[in-house]
Coordinates of C-alpha atoms in Angstrom, one line a residue:
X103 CA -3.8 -42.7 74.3
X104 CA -6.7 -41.0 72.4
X105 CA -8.6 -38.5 75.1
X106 CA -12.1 -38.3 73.6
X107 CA -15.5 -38.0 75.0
X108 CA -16.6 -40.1 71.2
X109 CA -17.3 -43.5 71.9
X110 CA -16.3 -45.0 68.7
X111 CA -14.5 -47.8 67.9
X112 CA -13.8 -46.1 64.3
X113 CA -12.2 -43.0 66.2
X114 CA -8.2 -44.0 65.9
X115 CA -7.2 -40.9 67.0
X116 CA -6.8 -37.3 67.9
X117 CA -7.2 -35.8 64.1
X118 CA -10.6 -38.2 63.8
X119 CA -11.8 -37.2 67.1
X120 CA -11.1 -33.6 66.3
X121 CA -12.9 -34.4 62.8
X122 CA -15.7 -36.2 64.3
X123 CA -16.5 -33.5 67.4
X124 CA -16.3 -30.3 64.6
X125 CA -19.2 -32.1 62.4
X126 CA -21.6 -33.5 65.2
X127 CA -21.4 -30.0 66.6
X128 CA -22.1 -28.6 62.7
X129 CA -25.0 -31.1 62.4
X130 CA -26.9 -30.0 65.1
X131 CA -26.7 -26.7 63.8
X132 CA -27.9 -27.9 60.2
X133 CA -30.5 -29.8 62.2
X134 CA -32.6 -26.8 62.8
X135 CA -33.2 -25.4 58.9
X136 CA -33.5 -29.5 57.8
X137 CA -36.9 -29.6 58.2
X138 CA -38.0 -26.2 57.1
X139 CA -35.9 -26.8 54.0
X140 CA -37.4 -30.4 53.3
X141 CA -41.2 -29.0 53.6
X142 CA -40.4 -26.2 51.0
X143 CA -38.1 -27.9 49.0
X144 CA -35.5 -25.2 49.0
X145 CA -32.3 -25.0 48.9
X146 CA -30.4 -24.7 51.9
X147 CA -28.2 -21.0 52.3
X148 CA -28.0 -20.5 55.7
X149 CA -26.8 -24.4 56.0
X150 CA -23.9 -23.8 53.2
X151 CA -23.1 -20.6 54.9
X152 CA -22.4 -22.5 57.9
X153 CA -20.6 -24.6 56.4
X154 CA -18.3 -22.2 54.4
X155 CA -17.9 -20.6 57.8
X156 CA -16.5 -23.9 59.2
X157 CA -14.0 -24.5 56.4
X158 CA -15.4 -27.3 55.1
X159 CA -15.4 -27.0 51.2
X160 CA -11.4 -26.8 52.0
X161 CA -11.5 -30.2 53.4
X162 CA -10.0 -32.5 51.1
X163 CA -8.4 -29.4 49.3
X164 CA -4.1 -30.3 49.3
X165 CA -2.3 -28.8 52.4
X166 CA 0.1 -27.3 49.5
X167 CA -3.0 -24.7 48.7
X168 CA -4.2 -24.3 52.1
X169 CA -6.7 -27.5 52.5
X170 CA -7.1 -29.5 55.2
X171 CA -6.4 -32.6 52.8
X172 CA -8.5 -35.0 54.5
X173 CA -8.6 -38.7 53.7
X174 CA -11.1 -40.7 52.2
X175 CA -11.4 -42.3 56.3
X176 CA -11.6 -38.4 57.4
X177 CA -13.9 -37.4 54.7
X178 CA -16.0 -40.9 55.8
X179 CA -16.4 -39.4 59.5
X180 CA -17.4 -35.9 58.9
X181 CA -19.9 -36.6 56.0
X182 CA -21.4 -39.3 57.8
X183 CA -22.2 -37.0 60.8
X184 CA -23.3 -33.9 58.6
X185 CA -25.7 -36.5 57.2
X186 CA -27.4 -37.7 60.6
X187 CA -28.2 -33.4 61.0
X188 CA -29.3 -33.2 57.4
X189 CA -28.5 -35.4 54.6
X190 CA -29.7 -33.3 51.9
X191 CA -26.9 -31.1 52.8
X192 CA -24.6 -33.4 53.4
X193 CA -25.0 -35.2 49.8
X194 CA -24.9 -32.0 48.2
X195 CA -22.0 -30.6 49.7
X196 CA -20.1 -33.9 49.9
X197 CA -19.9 -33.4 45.9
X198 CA -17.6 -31.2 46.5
X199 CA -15.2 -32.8 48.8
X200 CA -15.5 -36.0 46.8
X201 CA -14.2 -34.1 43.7
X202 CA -11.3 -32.7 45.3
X203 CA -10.2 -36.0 46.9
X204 CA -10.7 -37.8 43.4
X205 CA -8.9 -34.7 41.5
X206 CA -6.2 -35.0 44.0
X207 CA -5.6 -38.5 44.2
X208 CA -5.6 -38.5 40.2
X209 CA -5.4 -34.7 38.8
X210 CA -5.7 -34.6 34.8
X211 CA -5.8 -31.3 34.9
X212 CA -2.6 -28.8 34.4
X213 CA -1.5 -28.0 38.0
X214 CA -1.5 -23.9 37.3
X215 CA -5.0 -24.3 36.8
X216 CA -5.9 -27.2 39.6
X217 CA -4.0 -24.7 42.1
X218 CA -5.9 -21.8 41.3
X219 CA -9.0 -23.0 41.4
X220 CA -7.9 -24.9 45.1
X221 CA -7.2 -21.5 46.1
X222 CA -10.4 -20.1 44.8
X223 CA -11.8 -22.6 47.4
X224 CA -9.8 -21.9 50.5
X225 CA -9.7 -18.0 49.7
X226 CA -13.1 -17.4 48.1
X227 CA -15.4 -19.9 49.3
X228 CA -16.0 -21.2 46.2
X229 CA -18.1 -24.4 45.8
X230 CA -18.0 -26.7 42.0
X231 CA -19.1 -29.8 41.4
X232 CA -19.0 -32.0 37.7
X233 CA -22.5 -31.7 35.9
X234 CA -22.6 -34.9 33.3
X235 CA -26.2 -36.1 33.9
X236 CA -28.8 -35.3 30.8
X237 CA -32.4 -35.8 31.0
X238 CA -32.5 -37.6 27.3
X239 CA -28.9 -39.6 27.3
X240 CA -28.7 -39.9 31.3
X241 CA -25.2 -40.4 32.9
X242 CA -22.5 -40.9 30.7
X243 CA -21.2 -43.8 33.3
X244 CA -23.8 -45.8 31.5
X245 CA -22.2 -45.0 27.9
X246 CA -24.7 -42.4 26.3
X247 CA -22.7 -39.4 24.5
X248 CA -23.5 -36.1 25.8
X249 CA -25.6 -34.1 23.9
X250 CA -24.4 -31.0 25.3
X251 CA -21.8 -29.9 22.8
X252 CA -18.5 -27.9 22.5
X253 CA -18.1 -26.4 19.4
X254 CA -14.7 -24.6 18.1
X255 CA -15.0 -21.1 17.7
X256 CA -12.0 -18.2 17.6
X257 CA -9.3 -18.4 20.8
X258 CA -11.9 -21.1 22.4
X259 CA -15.6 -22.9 22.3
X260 CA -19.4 -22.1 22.0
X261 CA -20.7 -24.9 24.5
X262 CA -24.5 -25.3 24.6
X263 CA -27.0 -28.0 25.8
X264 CA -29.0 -28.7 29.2
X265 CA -27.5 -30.6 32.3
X266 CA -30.4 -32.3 34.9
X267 CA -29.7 -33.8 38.3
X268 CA -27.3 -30.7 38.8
X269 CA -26.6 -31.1 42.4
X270 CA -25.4 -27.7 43.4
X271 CA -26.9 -25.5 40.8
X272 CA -28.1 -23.0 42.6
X273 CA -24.7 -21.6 44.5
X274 CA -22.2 -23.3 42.4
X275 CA -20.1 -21.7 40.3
X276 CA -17.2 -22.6 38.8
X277 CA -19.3 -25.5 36.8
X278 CA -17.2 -28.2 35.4
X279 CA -18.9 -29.5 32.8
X280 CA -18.8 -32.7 30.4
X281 CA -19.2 -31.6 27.0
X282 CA -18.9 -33.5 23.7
X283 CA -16.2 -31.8 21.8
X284 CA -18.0 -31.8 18.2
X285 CA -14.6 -31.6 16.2
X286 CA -12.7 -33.8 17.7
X287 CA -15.3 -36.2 18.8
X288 CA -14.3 -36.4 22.2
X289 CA -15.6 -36.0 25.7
X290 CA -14.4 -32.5 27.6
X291 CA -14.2 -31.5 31.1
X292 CA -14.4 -27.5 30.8
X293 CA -14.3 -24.9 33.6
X294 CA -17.8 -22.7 33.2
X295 CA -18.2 -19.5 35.1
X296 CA -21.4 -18.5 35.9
X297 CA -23.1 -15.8 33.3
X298 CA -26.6 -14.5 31.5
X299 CA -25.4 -17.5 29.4
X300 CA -26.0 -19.7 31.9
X301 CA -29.5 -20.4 33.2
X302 CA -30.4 -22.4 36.6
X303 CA -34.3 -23.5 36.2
X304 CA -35.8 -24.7 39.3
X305 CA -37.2 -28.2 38.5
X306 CA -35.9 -30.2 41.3
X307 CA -39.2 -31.4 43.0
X308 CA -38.5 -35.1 44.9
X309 CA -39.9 -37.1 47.5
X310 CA -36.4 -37.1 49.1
X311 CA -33.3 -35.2 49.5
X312 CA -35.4 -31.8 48.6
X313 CA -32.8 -29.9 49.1
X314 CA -30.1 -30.3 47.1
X315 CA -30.5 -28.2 44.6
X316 CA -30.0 -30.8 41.8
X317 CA -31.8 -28.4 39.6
X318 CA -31.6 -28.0 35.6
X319 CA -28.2 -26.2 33.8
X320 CA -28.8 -24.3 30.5
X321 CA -26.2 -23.4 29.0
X322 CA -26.6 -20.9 25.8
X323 CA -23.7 -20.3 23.6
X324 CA -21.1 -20.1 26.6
X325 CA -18.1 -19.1 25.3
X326 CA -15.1 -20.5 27.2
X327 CA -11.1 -20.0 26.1
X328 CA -9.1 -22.7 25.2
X329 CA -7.7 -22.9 28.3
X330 CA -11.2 -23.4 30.4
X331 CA -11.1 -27.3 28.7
X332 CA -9.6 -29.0 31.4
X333 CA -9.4 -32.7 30.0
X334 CA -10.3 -34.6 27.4
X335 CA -11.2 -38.3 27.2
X336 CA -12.8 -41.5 25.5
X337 CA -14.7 -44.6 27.4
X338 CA -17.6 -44.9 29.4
X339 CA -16.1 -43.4 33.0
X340 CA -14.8 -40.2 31.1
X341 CA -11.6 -41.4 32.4
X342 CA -12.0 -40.9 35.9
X343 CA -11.5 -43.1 38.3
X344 CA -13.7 -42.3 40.7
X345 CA -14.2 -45.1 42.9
X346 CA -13.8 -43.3 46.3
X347 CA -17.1 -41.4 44.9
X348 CA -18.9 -44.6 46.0
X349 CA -18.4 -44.6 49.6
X350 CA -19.0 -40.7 49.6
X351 CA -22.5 -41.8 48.8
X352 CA -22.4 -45.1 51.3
X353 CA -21.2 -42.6 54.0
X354 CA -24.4 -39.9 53.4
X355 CA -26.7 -42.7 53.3
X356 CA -25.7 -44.1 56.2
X357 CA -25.5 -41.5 58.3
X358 CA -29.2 -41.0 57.7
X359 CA -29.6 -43.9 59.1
X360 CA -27.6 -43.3 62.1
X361 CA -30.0 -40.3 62.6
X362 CA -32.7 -43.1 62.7
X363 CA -31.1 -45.3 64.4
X364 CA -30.3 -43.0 67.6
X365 CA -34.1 -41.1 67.1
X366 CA -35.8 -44.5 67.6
X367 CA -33.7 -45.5 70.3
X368 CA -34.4 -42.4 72.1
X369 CA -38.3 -43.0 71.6
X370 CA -38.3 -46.4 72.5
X371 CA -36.9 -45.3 76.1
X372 CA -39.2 -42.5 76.7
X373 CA -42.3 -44.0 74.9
X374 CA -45.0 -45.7 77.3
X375 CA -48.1 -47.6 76.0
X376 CA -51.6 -47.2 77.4
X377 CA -51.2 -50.6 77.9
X378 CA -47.7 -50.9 79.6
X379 CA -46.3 -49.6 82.7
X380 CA -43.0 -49.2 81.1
X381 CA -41.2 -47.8 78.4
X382 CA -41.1 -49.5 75.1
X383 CA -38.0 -50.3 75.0
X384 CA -38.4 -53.1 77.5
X385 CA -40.6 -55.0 75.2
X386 CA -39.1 -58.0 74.0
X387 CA -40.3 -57.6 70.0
X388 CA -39.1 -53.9 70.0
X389 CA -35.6 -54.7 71.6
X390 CA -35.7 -57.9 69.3
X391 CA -36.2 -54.5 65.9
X392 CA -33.7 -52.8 67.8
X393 CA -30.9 -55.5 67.7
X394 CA -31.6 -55.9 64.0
X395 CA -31.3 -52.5 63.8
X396 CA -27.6 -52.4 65.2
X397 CA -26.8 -55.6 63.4
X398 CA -27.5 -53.5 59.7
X399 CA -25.6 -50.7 61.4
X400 CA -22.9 -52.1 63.0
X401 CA -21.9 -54.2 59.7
X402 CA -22.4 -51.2 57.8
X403 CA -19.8 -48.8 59.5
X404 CA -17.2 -51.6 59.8
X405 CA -17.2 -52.0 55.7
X406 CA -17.4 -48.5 54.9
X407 CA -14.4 -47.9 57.6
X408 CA -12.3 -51.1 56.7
X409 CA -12.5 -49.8 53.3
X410 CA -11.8 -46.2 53.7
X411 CA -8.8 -47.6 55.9
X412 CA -7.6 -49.8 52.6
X413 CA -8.0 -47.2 50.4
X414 CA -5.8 -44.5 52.3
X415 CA -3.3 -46.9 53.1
X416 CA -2.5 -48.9 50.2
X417 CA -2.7 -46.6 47.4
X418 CA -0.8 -49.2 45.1
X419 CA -4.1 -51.6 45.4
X420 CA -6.5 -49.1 44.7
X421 CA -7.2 -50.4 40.9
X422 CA -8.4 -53.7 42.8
X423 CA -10.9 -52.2 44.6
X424 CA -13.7 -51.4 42.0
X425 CA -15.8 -54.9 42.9
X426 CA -15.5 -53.8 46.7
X427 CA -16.5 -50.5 46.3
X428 CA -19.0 -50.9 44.4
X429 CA -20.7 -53.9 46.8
X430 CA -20.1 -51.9 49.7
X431 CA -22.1 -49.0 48.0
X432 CA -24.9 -51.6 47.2
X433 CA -24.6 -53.4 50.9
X434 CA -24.8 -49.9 52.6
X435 CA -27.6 -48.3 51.2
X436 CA -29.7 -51.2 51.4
X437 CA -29.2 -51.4 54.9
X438 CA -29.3 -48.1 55.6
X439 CA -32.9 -48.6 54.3
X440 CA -33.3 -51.6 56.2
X441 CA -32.9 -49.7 59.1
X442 CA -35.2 -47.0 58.7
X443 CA -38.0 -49.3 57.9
X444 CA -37.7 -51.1 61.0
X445 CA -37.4 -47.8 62.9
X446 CA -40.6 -46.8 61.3
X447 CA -42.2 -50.3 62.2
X448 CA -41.0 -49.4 66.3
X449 CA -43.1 -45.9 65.8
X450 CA -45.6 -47.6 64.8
X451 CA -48.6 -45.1 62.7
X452 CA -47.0 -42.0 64.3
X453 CA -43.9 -42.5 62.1
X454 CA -46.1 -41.4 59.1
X455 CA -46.8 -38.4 60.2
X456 CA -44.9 -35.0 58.6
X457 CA -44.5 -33.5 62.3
X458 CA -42.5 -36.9 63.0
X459 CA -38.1 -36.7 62.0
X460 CA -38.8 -40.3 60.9
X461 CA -40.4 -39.6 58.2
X462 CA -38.4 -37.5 56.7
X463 CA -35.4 -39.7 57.0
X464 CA -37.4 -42.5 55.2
X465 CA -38.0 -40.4 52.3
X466 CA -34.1 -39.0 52.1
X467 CA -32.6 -42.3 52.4
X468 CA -34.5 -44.4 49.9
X469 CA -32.8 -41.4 47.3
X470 CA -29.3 -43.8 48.3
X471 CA -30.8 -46.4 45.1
X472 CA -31.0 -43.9 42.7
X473 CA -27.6 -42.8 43.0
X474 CA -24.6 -44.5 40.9
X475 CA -24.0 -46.7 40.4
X476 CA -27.2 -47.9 40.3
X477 CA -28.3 -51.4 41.2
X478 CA -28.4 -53.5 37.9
X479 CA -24.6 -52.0 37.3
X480 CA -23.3 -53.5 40.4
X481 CA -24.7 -56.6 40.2
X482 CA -24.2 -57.1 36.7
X483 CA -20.5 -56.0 36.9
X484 CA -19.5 -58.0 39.9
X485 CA -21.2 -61.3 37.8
X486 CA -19.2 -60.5 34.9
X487 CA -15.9 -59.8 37.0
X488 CA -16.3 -63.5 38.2
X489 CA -17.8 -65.3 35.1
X490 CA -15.5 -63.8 33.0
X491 CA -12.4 -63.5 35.0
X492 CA -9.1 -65.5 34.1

């Protein structure tokens, strides 16, 4: 029987509960920098160190190099927790995690060079994550060619171009980078190590999610060996099938709402009205926001969980699951909005003020739309998957 002081229902047992405890204690910790961080829009050290110092960046890193190898379920739990203390953080670092789960699951790369650089993680600390976002072509998921190019020089490549929406750039390092591969016309995943070569300029200035870091890459004649290009591929995904990536996302987004969700509730119990000699809560049109609240909520968790739960378990039907991933990233974060608005709507004109948590959760968790895929994608691929289906 699972002995746990967690009450819930997605907890199936000790290795969640263990998961789930580690990151609501981690949360509270990142709690304290969140809003400091989110007023100067900078990016968050002391959080990441914390998080190094926990062993997180080895979560979904294979047992065979010394991870944790968590599941897609697992990774679910402790990124939607991280999230409710500070989902800045939590996005940004979940890059990571995502990326080892996705490499993992479907490794391109040779393994001598996929093991050392797992090891780099678990032994060094290291923290990557893929930059293939441009500020002229955008994200190559939509089908532009990068304009950042690789070209063939002696024992390796001269890569040079500019990547934007760099989640990461200020502490990561390796970089893996998608490169156009100018000979061969081709796209290339290549392994960048930091150098004066490679410039981080500071231009990440948002209304939400502040502080990731998604700053601006240049890179300047980086010369990388032969050996640093990792894979090499054709088609709008890069070939990577990174499907899992979307409930990542669905799972940061969400937990910001959870934050919400258990901020208003608290308010609602200790808050009294001039007018009222009782709390808040007890009024029946706030209890009446509060229910919608849990219905947004409740339905959330239980698709991002079913689905996590399908993925990890049925590996062989993953292929099938593009339409439902994608949906659930859609369903999620508009509910996840959803729910912060009606949280704002209980704090009534006090939500709107910077001193208030609420407000910054409403700025970080409308950010959840901009991420991909984006809105048109979805719903124009999931009417094309049925119009045009045999």
């Amino acid at each position: 029987m699972l002995q746990t002081k967690i009450k819930d229902v997605h907890i199936r047992n000790e290795r969640e509960a263990a998961i789930a405890e580690k990151y609501d204690k981690i949360a509270e910790r990142l709690e304290e920098y969140a809003d400091e961080n989110d007023e100067k829009g900078m990016f968050p050290y002391a959080s990441f160190a914390i998080l190094r110092e926990a062993g997180f960046f080895s979560l979904t890193v294979p047992q065979k190099y010394g991870g944790y190898e968590a599941s897609l379920y697992e990774m679910a739990i402790a990124l939607e927790r991280l999230a409710k203390g500070d989902g800045a953080v939590a996005l940004a670092a979940g890059w990571q995690s995502c990326l080892f789960l996705n490499y993992r699951e479907g490794n391109r790369w040779k393994e001598e060079v996929f093991a050392k650089v797992c090891q780099d993680v678990v032994q060094n600390g290291d923290i990557l994550n893929i930059f293939a976002t441009e500020k002229k072509g955008g994200n190559i998921f939509r089908g532009s060619q990068p304009e950042t190019i690789a070209r063939r020089t002696a024992g390796g490549y001269l890569i040079s171009g500019e990547k934007t929406f760099a989640t990461l750039a200020p502490i990561a390092d390796p970089l893996i980078v998608m490169a156009w591969v100018e000979d061969e016309g081709v796209l290339g995943e290549f392994l960048i190590r930091k150098s004066d070569k490679v410039v981080v300029k500071e231009t990440w200035n948002t209304i939400g999610m502040r502080s990731t870091g998604s700053d601006t890459i240049v890179l300047n004649e980086v010369f990388v060996s032969e050996e640093s290009l990792l894979a090499k591929a054709t088609g709008k995904d890069g070939g990577l099938k990174n499907r899992s990536t979307f409930l990542f996302i669905a799972s940061v987004f969400l937990g910001v709402a959870h934050a919400a969700r258990d901020f208003i509730i608290d308010f609602a119990k200790h808050q009294q009205a001039g007018s009222l000699n009782k709390p808040i809560a007890e009024v029946p049109h706030i209890q009446q926001k509060i229910g919608e609240i849990e219905i947004n909520l409740t339905t959330s968790r239980t698709l991002l969980y079913s689905l996590a739960d399908k993925w990890d378990r049925f590996p062989q039907q993953r292929d099938h699951l593009l339409n439902d991933f994608q949906a659930a990233k859609y369903t999620i974060c508009h509910q996840a909005i959803r729910i912060v608005e009606i949280a704002m709507r209980i704090a009534g004109g006090r939500g709107l003020s910077k001193d208030f948590k609420l407000e910054r959760l409403f700025r970080d968790v409308q950010c959840g739309l901009s991420m991909h895929p984006a809105d048109d994608m979805i719903v124009q691929g999931l009417a094309r998957s049925v119009l045009y289906s045999e």
